[in-house]
Amino acid sequence: MDQSLEELRVTALAQIAGVGDEASLEAVRVQYLGRAGKISAASEAMKSLPKEDKPRIGKLLNEVRGAVSGALDAAKAALLAKADQAAFAGVDGSLPGTGLPQGSLHPLTQLQERAIQIFRRMGFALADGPDIETEFHCFDALNTPADHPARNEQDTFYFGDGRLLRTHTSSVQVRTMEKVAPPVRIIAPGAAYRRDEIDATHLAQFTQMEGLYVDENVSVADLKGTLEFFFRELLGKDAQFRFRPHFFPFTEPSYEVDIKTSALGSADRWLEIAGCGMVDPAVFEAINTRRGDRAFDPEKVTGFAFGFGLDRLAMILSRVPDIRYFTDNDQRFLAQF
Ligand code: PHE
């Protein structure tokens, strides 16, 4: 038996050394190590050996099994390495790879991020509300009842159930004050919708940024200071401002903000850039009624609100001649930012 095991080892190793592909290697493995293979047969034959021979033959058998299986593994690894080498033959690993085009943030998103950063520094938190609004949040709570003429100027899409696409982000003022008590200091960027004819400066959907600050002793001076600081950070220190009296149902007094600055290409003429004002007491009372408390008592707190269009600002800042570029999804346009 010793003799035949030694022979088995020699022939097996020779056979393995001569194999040139994986399939034949597998055949050799089965031939020796398989269930009905030669080594299994030898270990079967061992059972009929005299007792005193068993330890010696057993040890030898294990050695042979180990040698054969080690040689099989080594041969397999060698075959794989060879296949790899063949696959990469002719490939120059030092050549540069194929570049994947890298995307960038949408120009409106970039401007919005910058605006948020500036307001953050003044302690404004981000607030959010739904695009599909109730008439209450978009109009009634903002002192704009159903028969108010301001509703004509802000016509929008009405769903059958009375909900509508919000015409301004001012609805987020209402949503915020329903939930938290003063002091409130938020900005709310987001989409707004109006029934506008689409042209180079109008889309039925555009982007606004709303701001609201309610606390004790908030004044028009705070409003002016906040907006002037914001627009100077965004557009340059030399920007000039004009707060022109205006009307919004939900602020009193109300203003439109005009800016003169070379950053907007308007060094010698005023550009209208935002609407703002002091929150009308009627808005606070609508909120109190809704809340069922006096958290926004107009005798105790005052506040300012403002809103401006990001599309318009982005158009002027980046010299974009047509607002429709922002929604066309044209790579040639977007890749420039
Ligand atoms: N919501 C107004 C608009 O869309 C802007 C505004 C916001 C005015 C807040 C005053 C206060 O025109």
Short mmCIF file of C-alpha atoms and ligand atoms in Angstrom, two decimals:
data_model
loop_
_atom_site.label_atom_id
_atom_site.label_comp_id
_atom_site.label_asym_id
_atom_site.label_seq_id
_atom_site.Cartn_x
_atom_site.Cartn_y
_atom_site.Cartn_z
CA MET A 1 0.00 0.00 0.00
CA ASP A 2 2.87 2.43 0.82
CA GLN A 3 4.26 1.75 -2.61
CA SER A 4 0.98 2.35 -4.46
CA LEU A 5 0.31 5.57 -2.50
CA GLU A 6 3.72 6.92 -3.47
CA GLU A 7 3.03 6.08 -7.10
CA LEU A 8 -0.36 7.79 -6.85
CA ARG A 9 1.32 10.93 -5.59
CA VAL A 10 3.88 10.97 -8.39
CA THR A 11 1.37 10.36 -11.23
CA ALA A 12 -1.13 12.85 -9.80
CA LEU A 13 1.45 15.63 -9.51
CA ALA A 14 2.76 14.89 -13.00
CA GLN A 15 -0.76 14.95 -14.40
CA ILE A 16 -1.55 18.27 -12.69
CA ALA A 17 1.67 19.81 -13.95
CA GLY A 18 0.70 18.90 -17.52
CA VAL A 19 -2.78 20.41 -17.49
CA GLY A 20 -3.32 23.55 -19.59
CA ASP A 21 -6.91 24.65 -18.95
CA GLU A 22 -9.45 24.86 -16.14
CA ALA A 23 -11.80 22.16 -17.43
CA SER A 24 -9.06 19.51 -17.58
CA LEU A 25 -7.85 20.61 -14.16
CA GLU A 26 -11.34 20.03 -12.76
CA ALA A 27 -11.38 16.56 -14.39
CA VAL A 28 -8.10 15.70 -12.65
CA ARG A 29 -9.47 16.96 -9.34
CA VAL A 30 -12.49 14.67 -9.66
CA GLN A 31 -10.28 11.79 -10.70
CA TYR A 32 -8.29 12.01 -7.43
CA LEU A 33 -10.30 13.89 -4.82
CA GLY A 34 -13.85 13.23 -6.06
CA ARG A 35 -16.22 10.99 -4.13
CA ALA A 36 -15.32 8.00 -6.30
CA GLY A 37 -11.75 9.20 -6.89
CA LYS A 38 -8.50 7.35 -6.37
CA ILE A 39 -7.72 8.88 -3.00
CA SER A 40 -11.18 8.11 -1.66
CA ALA A 41 -10.73 4.55 -2.91
CA ALA A 42 -7.36 4.29 -1.11
CA SER A 43 -8.90 5.49 2.13
CA GLU A 44 -11.65 2.88 1.66
CA ALA A 45 -9.01 0.16 1.11
CA MET A 46 -7.25 1.22 4.32
CA LYS A 47 -10.13 -0.13 6.38
CA SER A 48 -9.12 -3.75 5.59
CA LEU A 49 -5.48 -3.25 6.63
CA PRO A 50 -4.10 -4.88 9.74
CA LYS A 51 -4.44 -2.64 12.78
CA GLU A 52 -0.70 -2.00 13.24
CA ASP A 53 -0.35 -0.63 9.68
CA LYS A 54 -3.24 1.81 9.91
CA PRO A 55 -1.54 4.80 11.64
CA ARG A 56 1.42 4.82 9.24
CA ILE A 57 -0.66 4.38 6.08
CA GLY A 58 -3.23 6.89 7.35
CA LYS A 59 -0.53 9.51 7.84
CA LEU A 60 0.89 8.86 4.39
CA LEU A 61 -2.57 9.01 2.84
CA ASN A 62 -3.16 12.43 4.43
CA GLU A 63 0.18 13.66 3.12
CA VAL A 64 -0.66 12.53 -0.40
CA ARG A 65 -4.13 14.09 -0.21
CA GLY A 66 -2.62 17.37 1.00
CA ALA A 67 0.03 17.38 -1.71
CA VAL A 68 -2.48 16.68 -4.48
CA SER A 69 -5.00 19.27 -3.31
CA GLY A 70 -2.22 21.88 -2.80
CA ALA A 71 -0.92 21.25 -6.30
CA LEU A 72 -4.45 21.56 -7.71
CA ASP A 73 -4.94 24.94 -5.99
CA ALA A 74 -1.59 26.24 -7.17
CA ALA A 75 -2.27 25.09 -10.73
CA LYS A 76 -5.67 26.80 -10.69
CA ALA A 77 -4.21 30.08 -9.41
CA ALA A 78 -1.54 29.93 -12.10
CA LEU A 79 -4.17 29.35 -14.81
CA LEU A 80 -6.22 32.34 -13.59
CA ALA A 81 -3.18 34.61 -13.50
CA LYS A 82 -2.35 33.57 -17.04
CA ALA A 83 -5.91 34.31 -18.20
CA ASP A 84 -5.74 37.77 -16.58
CA GLN A 85 -2.50 38.51 -18.28
CA ALA A 86 -3.93 37.46 -21.62
CA ALA A 87 -6.99 39.65 -21.11
CA PHE A 88 -4.84 42.71 -20.42
CA ALA A 89 -2.32 42.00 -23.20
CA GLY A 90 -1.99 45.10 -25.33
CA VAL A 91 -3.64 47.34 -22.72
CA ASP A 92 -1.54 50.34 -21.74
CA GLY A 93 -2.30 50.88 -18.06
CA SER A 94 -0.62 54.26 -18.13
CA LEU A 95 -3.16 55.77 -20.56
CA PRO A 96 -5.64 58.25 -19.03
CA GLY A 97 -9.19 56.92 -18.47
CA THR A 98 -12.32 58.02 -20.30
CA GLY A 99 -13.72 61.08 -18.53
CA LEU A 100 -17.34 61.04 -17.34
CA PRO A 101 -19.00 64.46 -17.68
CA GLN A 102 -19.59 65.94 -14.24
CA GLY A 103 -22.91 67.63 -13.58
CA SER A 104 -23.38 70.88 -11.68
CA LEU A 105 -26.13 72.45 -9.59
CA HIS A 106 -28.86 74.28 -11.49
CA PRO A 107 -28.18 78.04 -11.63
CA LEU A 108 -31.34 78.73 -9.61
CA THR A 109 -30.27 76.22 -6.97
CA GLN A 110 -26.86 77.87 -6.77
CA LEU A 111 -28.39 81.31 -6.24
CA GLN A 112 -30.86 79.92 -3.70
CA GLU A 113 -27.99 78.31 -1.75
CA ARG A 114 -26.07 81.58 -1.65
CA ALA A 115 -29.17 83.44 -0.46
CA ILE A 116 -29.84 80.86 2.26
CA GLN A 117 -26.24 81.13 3.51
CA ILE A 118 -26.51 84.91 3.87
CA PHE A 119 -29.82 84.76 5.75
CA ARG A 120 -28.45 81.97 7.96
CA ARG A 121 -25.77 84.36 9.18
CA MET A 122 -28.57 86.68 10.35
CA GLY A 123 -30.28 83.85 12.21
CA PHE A 124 -33.01 83.00 9.70
CA ALA A 125 -34.08 79.35 9.68
CA LEU A 126 -35.42 77.47 6.65
CA ALA A 127 -39.17 76.88 6.50
CA ASP A 128 -41.25 74.95 4.01
CA GLY A 129 -44.84 74.50 2.88
CA PRO A 130 -46.74 72.63 0.16
CA ASP A 131 -47.03 73.86 -3.46
CA ILE A 132 -50.67 72.75 -3.50
CA GLU A 133 -52.26 75.06 -0.96
CA THR A 134 -55.59 75.82 0.61
CA GLU A 135 -57.26 79.14 -0.17
CA PHE A 136 -56.95 79.91 3.52
CA HIS A 137 -53.13 79.71 3.59
CA CYS A 138 -52.62 81.41 0.23
CA PHE A 139 -55.22 84.18 0.53
CA ASP A 140 -57.73 84.40 3.38
CA ALA A 141 -55.21 84.29 6.22
CA LEU A 142 -53.18 86.87 4.33
CA ASN A 143 -56.00 89.40 4.49
CA THR A 144 -57.09 88.62 0.93
CA PRO A 145 -60.75 87.47 1.11
CA ALA A 146 -62.50 85.89 -1.87
CA ASP A 147 -63.76 89.21 -3.28
CA HIS A 148 -60.42 91.02 -2.94
CA PRO A 149 -59.16 92.45 -6.26
CA ALA A 150 -55.63 91.16 -5.49
CA ARG A 151 -56.94 87.69 -6.25
CA ASN A 152 -57.41 88.67 -9.90
CA GLU A 153 -53.76 89.63 -10.26
CA GLN A 154 -52.74 86.32 -8.76
CA ASP A 155 -54.98 83.97 -10.71
CA THR A 156 -53.85 80.38 -10.56
CA PHE A 157 -54.88 76.78 -11.10
CA TYR A 158 -57.76 75.75 -8.82
CA PHE A 159 -58.36 72.09 -8.05
CA GLY A 160 -61.99 70.94 -7.89
CA ASP A 161 -61.85 70.70 -4.09
CA GLY A 162 -60.92 74.34 -3.50
CA ARG A 163 -57.19 73.78 -3.20
CA LEU A 164 -54.90 75.70 -5.55
CA LEU A 165 -51.32 76.05 -6.75
CA ARG A 166 -49.88 78.69 -4.42
CA THR A 167 -49.35 82.06 -6.12
CA HIS A 168 -46.59 83.10 -3.71
CA THR A 169 -44.46 81.64 -0.95
CA SER A 170 -46.22 83.97 1.53
CA SER A 171 -48.41 80.96 2.39
CA VAL A 172 -45.40 79.61 4.32
CA GLN A 173 -45.66 82.64 6.65
CA VAL A 174 -49.10 81.39 7.65
CA ARG A 175 -48.02 77.76 7.95
CA THR A 176 -45.10 78.75 10.17
CA MET A 177 -47.08 81.02 12.49
CA GLU A 178 -49.72 78.29 12.94
CA LYS A 179 -47.02 76.05 14.37
CA VAL A 180 -44.60 78.20 16.37
CA ALA A 181 -44.85 81.18 18.69
CA PRO A 182 -42.73 84.36 18.41
CA PRO A 183 -39.89 85.02 17.96
CA VAL A 184 -40.15 83.76 14.36
CA ARG A 185 -37.31 84.29 11.93
CA ILE A 186 -37.62 82.23 8.75
CA ILE A 187 -36.93 82.22 5.05
CA ALA A 188 -38.90 80.01 2.67
CA PRO A 189 -37.58 79.42 -0.83
CA GLY A 190 -39.83 77.56 -3.25
CA ALA A 191 -42.00 77.42 -6.33
CA ALA A 192 -44.93 79.75 -6.98
CA TYR A 193 -47.52 79.52 -9.76
CA ARG A 194 -49.55 82.07 -11.69
CA ARG A 195 -51.78 82.16 -14.70
CA ASP A 196 -49.30 84.10 -16.82
CA GLU A 197 -48.76 84.04 -20.56
CA ILE A 198 -45.39 82.36 -21.05
CA ASP A 199 -42.76 84.61 -22.63
CA ALA A 200 -39.13 85.63 -22.16
CA THR A 201 -39.79 86.99 -18.67
CA HIS A 202 -42.81 84.95 -17.50
CA LEU A 203 -43.38 81.30 -16.67
CA ALA A 204 -46.47 79.73 -15.14
CA GLN A 205 -44.10 78.39 -12.48
CA PHE A 206 -41.31 80.45 -10.96
CA THR A 207 -39.18 80.53 -7.82
CA GLN A 208 -39.54 82.89 -4.87
CA MET A 209 -37.88 83.43 -1.54
CA GLU A 210 -40.03 84.54 1.35
CA GLY A 211 -38.89 86.00 4.64
CA LEU A 212 -40.69 86.61 7.94
CA TYR A 213 -39.48 88.08 11.21
CA VAL A 214 -41.87 88.46 14.15
CA ASP A 215 -40.79 89.55 17.62
CA GLU A 216 -41.26 92.37 20.09
CA ASN A 217 -40.25 95.78 18.72
CA VAL A 218 -39.53 94.78 15.14
CA SER A 219 -39.58 97.93 13.03
CA VAL A 220 -39.28 99.17 9.46
CA ALA A 221 -35.64 99.96 10.30
CA ASP A 222 -35.04 96.22 10.91
CA LEU A 223 -36.72 95.41 7.62
CA LYS A 224 -34.58 97.91 5.72
CA GLY A 225 -31.40 96.84 7.50
CA THR A 226 -32.02 93.15 6.84
CA LEU A 227 -32.80 93.54 3.15
CA GLU A 228 -29.99 96.01 2.51
CA PHE A 229 -27.48 93.74 4.26
CA PHE A 230 -28.72 90.74 2.28
CA PHE A 231 -28.62 92.40 -1.14
CA ARG A 232 -25.25 94.03 -0.43
CA GLU A 233 -23.77 90.63 0.48
CA LEU A 234 -25.26 89.14 -2.67
CA LEU A 235 -24.67 91.95 -5.15
CA GLY A 236 -21.84 94.07 -3.80
CA LYS A 237 -21.27 96.76 -1.18
CA ASP A 238 -21.98 99.63 -3.56
CA ALA A 239 -25.63 98.71 -4.19
CA GLN A 240 -28.10 101.60 -3.67
CA PHE A 241 -31.64 101.10 -2.38
CA ARG A 242 -35.01 102.74 -2.70
CA PHE A 243 -38.02 101.66 -0.62
CA ARG A 244 -41.01 102.78 -2.65
CA PRO A 245 -44.49 102.81 -1.01
CA HIS A 246 -46.66 100.05 -2.45
CA PHE A 247 -49.67 97.92 -1.56
CA PHE A 248 -49.91 94.30 -0.43
CA PRO A 249 -53.03 93.11 1.40
CA PHE A 250 -50.98 91.40 4.11
CA THR A 251 -48.48 94.13 4.96
CA GLU A 252 -48.98 97.71 6.17
CA PRO A 253 -47.05 99.79 5.37
CA SER A 254 -45.82 98.02 2.21
CA TYR A 255 -42.88 98.77 -0.05
CA GLU A 256 -41.29 97.71 -3.25
CA VAL A 257 -37.50 97.63 -3.15
CA ASP A 258 -35.56 99.07 -6.08
CA ILE A 259 -31.84 98.52 -6.51
CA LYS A 260 -29.17 100.36 -8.45
CA THR A 261 -25.95 98.42 -8.89
CA SER A 262 -23.46 97.57 -11.59
CA ALA A 263 -23.66 93.88 -10.57
CA LEU A 264 -27.17 93.91 -12.06
CA GLY A 265 -26.09 96.01 -15.02
CA SER A 266 -28.21 98.87 -13.65
CA ALA A 267 -25.66 101.37 -12.32
CA ASP A 268 -27.75 104.24 -13.69
CA ARG A 269 -31.34 103.05 -13.36
CA TRP A 270 -33.53 101.51 -10.65
CA LEU A 271 -34.53 97.84 -10.87
CA GLU A 272 -37.51 96.58 -8.92
CA ILE A 273 -36.32 93.55 -6.97
CA ALA A 274 -38.60 92.70 -4.00
CA GLY A 275 -41.87 93.32 -2.19
CA CYS A 276 -42.00 93.79 1.56
CA GLY A 277 -43.71 95.45 4.50
CA MET A 278 -44.76 95.23 8.12
CA VAL A 279 -47.09 92.30 8.81
CA ASP A 280 -50.68 93.58 8.88
CA PRO A 281 -52.36 93.12 12.30
CA ALA A 282 -55.26 91.45 10.45
CA VAL A 283 -52.87 88.62 9.50
CA PHE A 284 -51.86 88.14 13.14
CA GLU A 285 -55.51 88.05 14.16
CA ALA A 286 -56.35 85.43 11.50
CA ILE A 287 -53.49 83.32 12.87
CA ASN A 288 -54.61 83.79 16.48
CA THR A 289 -58.14 82.71 15.59
CA ARG A 290 -56.77 79.65 13.85
CA ARG A 291 -54.44 78.82 16.76
CA GLY A 292 -57.05 79.54 19.40
CA ASP A 293 -54.62 81.65 21.45
CA ARG A 294 -53.07 85.15 21.49
CA ALA A 295 -49.51 84.14 20.62
CA PHE A 296 -49.40 86.76 17.88
CA ASP A 297 -51.05 89.58 19.79
CA PRO A 298 -50.56 92.67 17.57
CA GLU A 299 -50.36 94.78 20.75
CA LYS A 300 -47.26 92.84 21.80
CA VAL A 301 -45.47 91.74 18.63
CA THR A 302 -44.71 93.27 15.28
CA GLY A 303 -43.05 91.78 12.26
CA PHE A 304 -41.81 92.30 8.76
CA ALA A 305 -42.15 90.11 5.68
CA PHE A 306 -40.53 90.22 2.27
CA GLY A 307 -40.57 88.23 -0.94
CA PHE A 308 -38.52 88.28 -4.12
CA GLY A 309 -38.20 86.26 -7.30
CA LEU A 310 -35.08 84.16 -7.67
CA ASP A 311 -35.52 83.64 -11.42
CA ARG A 312 -35.49 87.34 -12.11
CA LEU A 313 -32.45 87.89 -9.91
CA ALA A 314 -30.61 84.97 -11.53
CA MET A 315 -31.49 86.26 -15.00
CA ILE A 316 -30.05 89.69 -14.30
CA LEU A 317 -27.01 88.40 -12.38
CA SER A 318 -26.04 85.83 -15.00
CA ARG A 319 -27.21 87.82 -18.05
CA VAL A 320 -29.74 85.16 -19.02
CA PRO A 321 -31.95 86.72 -21.70
CA ASP A 322 -34.91 84.30 -21.47
CA ILE A 323 -36.46 82.77 -18.34
CA ARG A 324 -37.39 79.67 -20.30
CA TYR A 325 -33.74 78.60 -20.34
CA PHE A 326 -34.14 77.69 -16.67
CA THR A 327 -36.69 74.99 -17.45
CA ASP A 328 -35.60 73.81 -20.92
CA ASN A 329 -33.07 71.34 -19.49
CA ASP A 330 -30.62 72.12 -22.27
CA GLN A 331 -27.12 70.87 -21.45
CA ARG A 332 -25.52 73.64 -23.50
CA PHE A 333 -27.14 76.18 -21.17
CA LEU A 334 -26.78 74.33 -17.87
CA ALA A 335 -23.12 73.40 -18.45
CA GLN A 336 -22.20 77.08 -18.33
CA PHE A 337 -22.82 77.31 -14.58
N1 PHE B 1 -46.00 87.71 -1.90
C1 PHE B 1 -45.71 88.93 -2.58
C2 PHE B 1 -45.68 88.66 -4.09
O1 PHE B 1 -45.58 87.52 -4.49
C3 PHE B 1 -44.39 89.50 -2.15
C4 PHE B 1 -44.41 89.90 -0.70
C5 PHE B 1 -44.00 89.04 0.29
C6 PHE B 1 -44.80 91.19 -0.33
C7 PHE B 1 -44.00 89.41 1.62
C8 PHE B 1 -44.80 91.58 0.97
C9 PHE B 1 -44.40 90.70 1.95
O2 PHE B 1 -45.76 89.57 -4.89
#
